[in-house]
Coordinates of C-alpha atoms and ligand atoms in Angstrom, one line a residue:
X15 CA 23.6 21.8 -4.9
X16 CA 25.9 22.0 -1.8
X17 CA 29.4 20.7 -1.9
X18 CA 31.0 18.1 0.5
X19 CA 33.3 20.7 1.8
X20 CA 30.4 22.7 3.2
X21 CA 28.8 19.8 5.1
X22 CA 28.5 19.6 8.8
X23 CA 29.1 15.8 9.0
X24 CA 28.2 15.7 12.7
X25 CA 24.7 17.2 12.3
X26 CA 23.4 15.5 9.1
X27 CA 20.1 14.0 10.1
X28 CA 18.3 11.9 7.5
X29 CA 17.5 14.1 4.6
X30 CA 17.6 14.1 0.8
X31 CA 20.7 15.8 -0.5
X32 CA 21.7 16.1 -4.1
X33 CA 25.2 14.6 -4.7
X34 CA 27.5 14.3 -7.8
X35 CA 25.5 11.7 -9.7
X36 CA 23.2 8.8 -9.6
X37 CA 22.8 5.8 -11.9
X38 CA 20.0 4.3 -13.9
X39 CA 19.2 1.2 -15.9
X40 CA 16.2 0.7 -18.2
X41 CA 14.2 -2.5 -18.9
X42 CA 12.7 -2.1 -22.3
X43 CA 11.8 -4.6 -25.1
X44 CA 12.4 -7.4 -22.6
X45 CA 15.9 -6.6 -21.7
X46 CA 18.0 -4.5 -19.3
X47 CA 20.3 -1.8 -20.5
X48 CA 23.7 -1.2 -18.9
X49 CA 24.2 1.2 -16.1
X50 CA 24.0 4.9 -17.1
X51 CA 25.4 7.8 -15.1
X52 CA 22.9 10.7 -14.6
X53 CA 23.3 14.1 -12.9
X54 CA 19.9 15.8 -13.4
X55 CA 17.6 14.7 -10.6
X56 CA 14.5 15.6 -12.7
X57 CA 13.4 13.2 -15.5
X58 CA 10.3 12.8 -17.6
X59 CA 7.8 10.1 -17.0
X60 CA 4.5 9.3 -18.8
X61 CA 1.4 10.6 -17.0
X62 CA -0.1 7.1 -17.3
X63 CA 3.0 5.3 -16.0
X64 CA 2.0 2.1 -14.0
X65 CA 4.0 3.2 -10.9
X66 CA 1.9 6.4 -10.6
X67 CA -1.5 4.8 -10.8
X68 CA -1.2 1.2 -9.7
X69 CA 1.7 1.4 -7.3
X70 CA 4.3 -0.6 -9.2
X71 CA 7.1 1.0 -7.2
X72 CA 9.5 -0.5 -4.7
X73 CA 12.8 0.4 -3.2
X74 CA 15.8 -0.7 -1.0
X75 CA 18.0 1.0 1.5
X76 CA 21.6 0.2 2.3
X77 CA 24.7 2.0 3.5
X78 CA 28.4 2.5 2.6
X79 CA 30.9 3.3 5.4
X80 CA 34.2 5.2 5.4
X81 CA 36.9 3.3 7.2
X82 CA 39.9 4.7 9.1
X83 CA 42.3 4.2 6.1
X84 CA 39.9 6.3 3.9
X85 CA 38.5 3.2 2.0
X86 CA 34.8 2.6 1.7
X87 CA 32.8 -0.6 2.0
X88 CA 29.1 -1.4 1.5
X89 CA 27.2 -3.5 4.0
X90 CA 25.7 -6.8 2.6
X91 CA 24.5 -5.5 -0.8
X92 CA 23.7 -9.0 -2.1
X93 CA 21.1 -9.3 0.6
X94 CA 19.3 -6.2 -0.7
X95 CA 19.6 -7.5 -4.2
X96 CA 17.9 -10.7 -3.1
X97 CA 15.2 -8.7 -1.3
X98 CA 14.4 -6.4 -4.3
X99 CA 14.0 -9.5 -6.4
X100 CA 11.5 -11.0 -3.9
X101 CA 9.6 -7.7 -3.8
X102 CA 9.5 -7.3 -7.6
X103 CA 8.3 -10.8 -8.0
X104 CA 5.5 -10.3 -5.5
X105 CA 4.1 -7.3 -7.4
X106 CA 4.8 -8.6 -10.9
X107 CA 7.6 -6.1 -11.6
X108 CA 10.7 -7.0 -13.5
X109 CA 13.4 -7.9 -11.0
X110 CA 16.9 -6.5 -11.7
X111 CA 19.6 -9.1 -12.0
X112 CA 21.8 -9.4 -9.0
X113 CA 24.9 -8.3 -10.9
X114 CA 23.2 -5.3 -12.3
X115 CA 22.0 -4.3 -8.9
X116 CA 25.4 -4.7 -7.3
X117 CA 27.1 -2.8 -10.1
X118 CA 24.7 0.1 -9.8
X119 CA 25.0 0.3 -6.0
X120 CA 28.9 0.2 -6.2
X121 CA 28.9 2.8 -8.9
X122 CA 26.7 5.1 -7.0
X123 CA 29.1 5.0 -4.0
X124 CA 32.2 5.4 -6.3
X125 CA 30.7 8.3 -8.2
X126 CA 30.0 10.1 -4.9
X127 CA 33.2 9.1 -3.1
X128 CA 33.7 12.6 -1.8
X129 CA 30.2 12.6 -0.3
X130 CA 30.9 9.6 1.9
X131 CA 31.2 10.9 5.4
X132 CA 34.7 10.9 7.0
X133 CA 35.6 8.1 9.4
X134 CA 34.9 9.0 13.0
X135 CA 31.8 11.2 12.4
X136 CA 29.3 8.4 13.0
X137 CA 27.7 9.3 9.7
X138 CA 27.4 7.1 6.6
X139 CA 26.3 7.1 3.0
X140 CA 22.7 6.0 2.4
X141 CA 22.1 4.2 -0.9
X142 CA 18.5 4.2 -2.1
X143 CA 17.7 1.9 -5.1
X144 CA 14.3 2.5 -6.6
X145 CA 12.4 0.4 -9.1
X146 CA 9.4 1.7 -11.0
X147 CA 7.1 0.5 -13.7
X148 CA 6.9 3.1 -16.4
X149 CA 4.7 1.8 -19.3
X150 CA 1.7 4.0 -20.1
X151 CA -1.4 2.1 -19.3
X152 CA -4.8 2.6 -17.9
X153 CA -6.0 -1.0 -17.6
X154 CA -4.8 -2.8 -14.5
X155 CA -1.8 -5.0 -15.2
X156 CA 1.9 -5.1 -14.9
X157 CA 4.1 -2.6 -16.7
X158 CA 6.2 -3.8 -19.6
X159 CA 9.0 -1.2 -19.0
X160 CA 10.9 -0.5 -15.8
X161 CA 13.5 1.9 -14.6
X162 CA 16.0 1.1 -11.8
X163 CA 17.5 4.2 -10.2
X164 CA 20.2 4.1 -7.5
X165 CA 20.9 7.4 -5.7
X166 CA 22.8 8.0 -2.5
X167 CA 23.5 10.7 0.1
X168 CA 25.3 11.3 3.4
X169 CA 23.1 10.7 6.4
X170 CA 23.3 10.8 10.2
X171 CA 20.8 9.3 12.6
X172 CA 17.2 8.5 11.6
X173 CA 15.9 9.5 15.0
X174 CA 17.2 12.8 16.0
X175 CA 18.9 11.7 19.2
X176 CA 20.9 8.9 17.6
X177 CA 21.8 6.0 19.8
X178 CA 19.5 7.1 22.6
X179 CA 16.2 5.5 23.9
X180 CA 13.0 6.5 22.3
X181 CA 9.4 6.1 23.3
X182 CA 7.1 4.1 21.1
X183 CA 3.3 3.7 20.9
X184 CA 1.2 0.8 19.6
X185 CA -0.7 1.8 16.5
X186 CA -4.3 0.8 17.2
X187 CA -6.1 2.9 14.6
X188 CA -4.5 1.6 11.4
X189 CA -2.6 -1.4 10.0
X190 CA 0.3 -1.2 7.7
X191 CA 0.1 -4.8 6.5
X192 CA -2.3 -7.7 6.2
X193 CA -1.7 -11.5 6.5
X194 CA -0.7 -12.7 3.0
X195 CA -0.5 -9.1 1.9
X196 CA 2.7 -7.2 1.0
X197 CA 4.1 -6.3 4.4
X198 CA 7.0 -8.8 3.9
X199 CA 8.3 -6.9 0.8
X200 CA 9.5 -3.4 0.3
X201 CA 6.8 -1.8 -1.9
X202 CA 6.4 1.9 -1.7
X203 CA 2.7 1.7 -0.8
X204 CA 3.5 0.1 2.6
X205 CA 5.1 3.4 3.6
X206 CA 2.1 5.5 2.5
X207 CA 0.0 3.1 4.6
X208 CA 1.9 3.9 7.7
X209 CA 2.2 7.7 7.3
X210 CA -1.0 8.7 9.0
X211 CA -0.5 6.4 12.0
X212 CA 3.1 7.6 12.3
X213 CA 2.0 11.2 12.2
X214 CA -0.7 10.6 14.9
X215 CA 1.9 8.9 17.1
X216 CA 4.4 11.7 16.6
X217 CA 1.7 14.3 17.4
X218 CA 1.2 12.5 20.7
X219 CA 5.0 12.7 21.4
X220 CA 6.1 9.2 20.3
X221 CA 8.8 9.0 17.7
X222 CA 8.0 5.5 16.6
X223 CA 4.9 3.3 16.1
X224 CA 4.7 -0.4 16.8
X225 CA 2.3 -2.5 14.6
X226 CA 0.7 -5.6 15.9
X227 CA -0.6 -8.5 13.8
X228 CA -3.6 -7.1 12.0
X229 CA -5.7 -10.3 12.3
X230 CA -5.8 -10.7 16.1
X231 CA -3.9 -7.7 17.5
X232 CA -2.2 -10.3 19.7
X233 CA 1.3 -10.6 18.4
X234 CA 4.0 -8.1 17.8
X235 CA 4.8 -7.4 14.1
X236 CA 7.3 -4.6 13.7
X237 CA 7.9 -0.8 13.9
X238 CA 6.9 1.3 10.9
X239 CA 10.6 1.8 9.9
X240 CA 12.3 -1.2 11.5
X241 CA 12.1 -4.7 13.0
X242 CA 11.4 -5.3 16.7
X243 CA 13.6 -7.3 19.0
X244 CA 13.8 -7.8 22.8
X245 CA 16.4 -9.1 25.2
X246 CA 14.9 -11.1 28.1
X247 CA 16.2 -11.0 31.7
X248 CA 17.7 -14.5 31.1
X249 CA 19.6 -13.2 28.0
X250 CA 17.5 -14.5 25.1
X251 CA 17.3 -12.5 21.9
X252 CA 13.6 -12.6 20.8
X253 CA 12.3 -11.3 17.5
X254 CA 9.0 -11.9 15.7
X255 CA 8.5 -14.4 13.0
X256 CA 5.5 -13.1 10.9
X257 CA 4.4 -13.2 7.3
X258 CA 3.7 -9.5 7.3
X259 CA 7.0 -8.0 8.4
X260 CA 10.0 -7.0 6.3
X261 CA 12.9 -9.5 6.6
X262 CA 15.4 -7.0 8.0
X263 CA 19.0 -7.5 7.0
X264 CA 20.1 -5.6 10.1
X265 CA 18.0 -8.0 12.2
X266 CA 19.5 -11.0 10.5
X267 CA 23.0 -9.7 11.1
X268 CA 22.5 -8.9 14.8
X269 CA 21.0 -12.3 15.3
X270 CA 24.3 -13.8 14.1
X271 CA 26.2 -11.4 16.4
X272 CA 23.9 -12.2 19.3
X273 CA 24.4 -15.9 18.9
X274 CA 28.1 -15.4 18.8
X275 CA 27.8 -13.4 22.1
X276 CA 26.2 -16.5 23.7
X277 CA 22.6 -15.3 23.6
X278 CA 19.9 -17.8 22.6
X279 CA 18.2 -16.5 19.5
X280 CA 14.5 -17.0 19.2
X281 CA 12.7 -16.1 16.0
X282 CA 9.0 -16.9 16.5
X283 CA 5.6 -15.3 17.0
X284 CA 6.0 -12.9 19.9
X285 CA 2.8 -12.2 21.9
X286 CA 2.3 -8.6 23.0
X287 CA 1.9 -10.0 26.6
X288 CA 5.5 -11.0 26.5
X289 CA 6.7 -7.4 26.7
X290 CA 7.0 -7.7 30.5
X291 CA 9.7 -10.3 30.0
X292 CA 12.1 -7.9 28.2
X293 CA 14.9 -6.1 29.9
X294 CA 15.8 -4.3 26.7
X295 CA 13.9 -3.6 23.5
X296 CA 15.3 -2.3 20.3
X297 CA 14.2 -1.2 16.8
X298 CA 16.7 -2.3 14.0
X299 CA 17.1 -1.4 10.4
X300 CA 19.4 0.3 8.0
X301 CA 18.3 3.8 8.7
X302 CA 17.4 3.1 12.4
X303 CA 20.6 1.0 13.0
X304 CA 19.8 -0.1 16.5
X305 CA 17.5 2.3 18.2
X306 CA 16.9 1.5 21.9
X307 CA 13.2 1.7 22.9
X308 CA 12.7 2.8 26.5
X309 CA 8.9 2.4 26.6
X310 CA 5.9 1.2 24.6
X311 CA 2.5 2.6 25.3
X312 CA -0.8 0.9 24.5
X313 CA -4.0 2.6 25.6
X314 CA -3.3 3.7 29.2
X315 CA -0.7 1.1 29.9
X316 CA 3.0 1.8 29.5
X317 CA 5.7 -0.9 29.4
X318 CA 9.2 0.2 30.2
X319 CA 12.5 -1.5 29.5
X320 CA 15.7 -0.7 31.5
X321 CA 16.4 2.9 32.7
X322 CA 15.1 6.0 31.0
X323 CA 17.8 7.8 29.1
X324 CA 20.2 4.9 29.4
X325 CA 21.1 2.3 26.8
X326 CA 21.1 -1.3 28.1
X327 CA 24.3 -3.3 28.0
X328 CA 23.3 -5.9 25.4
X329 CA 22.0 -3.3 23.0
X330 CA 25.2 -1.4 23.4
X331 CA 27.3 -4.5 22.8
X332 CA 25.2 -5.3 19.6
X333 CA 25.5 -1.7 18.4
X334 CA 29.3 -1.6 18.9
X335 CA 29.8 -4.9 17.2
X336 CA 27.7 -4.2 14.1
X337 CA 29.0 -0.6 13.7
X338 CA 32.6 -1.9 14.4
X339 CA 32.3 -4.3 11.5
X340 CA 30.7 -1.6 9.3
X341 CA 33.4 1.0 10.0
X342 CA 36.2 -1.6 9.7
X343 CA 37.2 -1.4 13.4
X344 CA 36.3 -5.0 14.0
X345 CA 37.4 -7.8 11.8
X346 CA 34.7 -8.6 9.1
X347 CA 34.5 -12.2 10.3
X348 CA 31.3 -13.0 8.4
X349 CA 32.4 -11.5 5.0
X350 CA 29.6 -8.8 5.1
X351 CA 31.5 -5.8 3.7
X352 CA 31.9 -5.2 0.0
X353 CA 34.9 -2.8 -0.8
X354 CA 34.1 0.0 -3.2
X355 CA 37.6 1.2 -4.1
Ligands
LIG30 N1 11.0 -3.0 8.5 C1 10.6 -2.0 7.8 C2 9.2 -1.7 7.6 C3 11.6 -1.2 7.1 O1 11.3 -0.2 6.3 C4 13.0 -1.5 7.2 C5 14.0 -0.8 6.5 O2 14.4 -1.1 5.5 C6 13.3 -2.6 8.1 C7 12.3 -3.3 8.7 C8 14.7 -2.9 8.3 O3 15.3 -3.6 7.3 P1 16.8 -3.5 7.0 O4 17.5 -3.9 8.2 O5 17.1 -4.5 5.9 O6 17.1 -2.1 6.5
LIG31 C1 15.7 1.9 5.6 O1 16.0 1.7 6.8 O2 16.6 1.7 4.7 C2 14.4 2.2 5.2 O3 14.1 2.0 4.1 C3 13.4 2.8 6.2 C4 12.9 4.1 5.7 C5 11.7 4.4 6.4 C6 13.9 5.1 5.7

């Protein structure tokens, strides 16, 4: 295990790193235990555990930020609590109570306070709650027992160049979600479903894949790691409404900011043909923050937005606002930040 003193905060990337401790709570005999502090990242699990065979596994992702005065705050954890409850209910897992989830998330940040990147580095502390069904069973059915684990580690940008335009490609060969499937919740299997497509896109030189609606291939769904949004020439913020995309907390937040900036916010089905109307396109999510998208390729057609290697003014404004609130540089006017200590 490395120590915080040895970390190059400016060149972190998005990688697992072992920190001081993580926390865990167990659901057994119909009730949740309290939050337990653990340090050994290895633990025993039954070979017939439901999460291993039948995919009863889901997770969340949220971030804690160091502010100028050295204090730390977490971005909208109650939204992640609500989403893990929705996810758990969809796949018949035991949802953790909101209070337990928030306590576990806060404790993970507090236990690793020295691992939370210094203010001014642009890095943050990524918190990863994980829920798994652990009962030994071979017949198909929901687990009786569950473990909630919350770990965390310092991270830099998800895409290596940070706040810099990327090129995306439409994923034609595989779908990640189906109508009325599980694309709108954060089950682990969704990410396995997108790995092959993402790898093929990367091999072709595109850092990010765009998924279309799997029924008709007519509407934009989302990127493999983040939601899609576009800014039109007449200053509308347009983002897809679809049953098979993850309701992104970052997207919801930048919609609020965009409306405050005077943009008209439209959340509705977005046809692929509308791409030509966008002056700027972005991918948004906890890990991706706001990643500007310079181009989207589909077959032999490339759609471009703004200037290559240049971030558009609306995306820059949205990025500065959300990060300003997260790092405590701008007043938390919506009450989004939960102080850790
Ligand atoms: N869409 C997908 C598929 C994701 O994995 C994520 C990341 O969590 C998002 C969107 C963005 O959601 P959020 O902003 O809540 O992190
Ligand atoms: C997140 O942004 O928190 C996610 O879970 C996306 C993941 C692919 C890193």
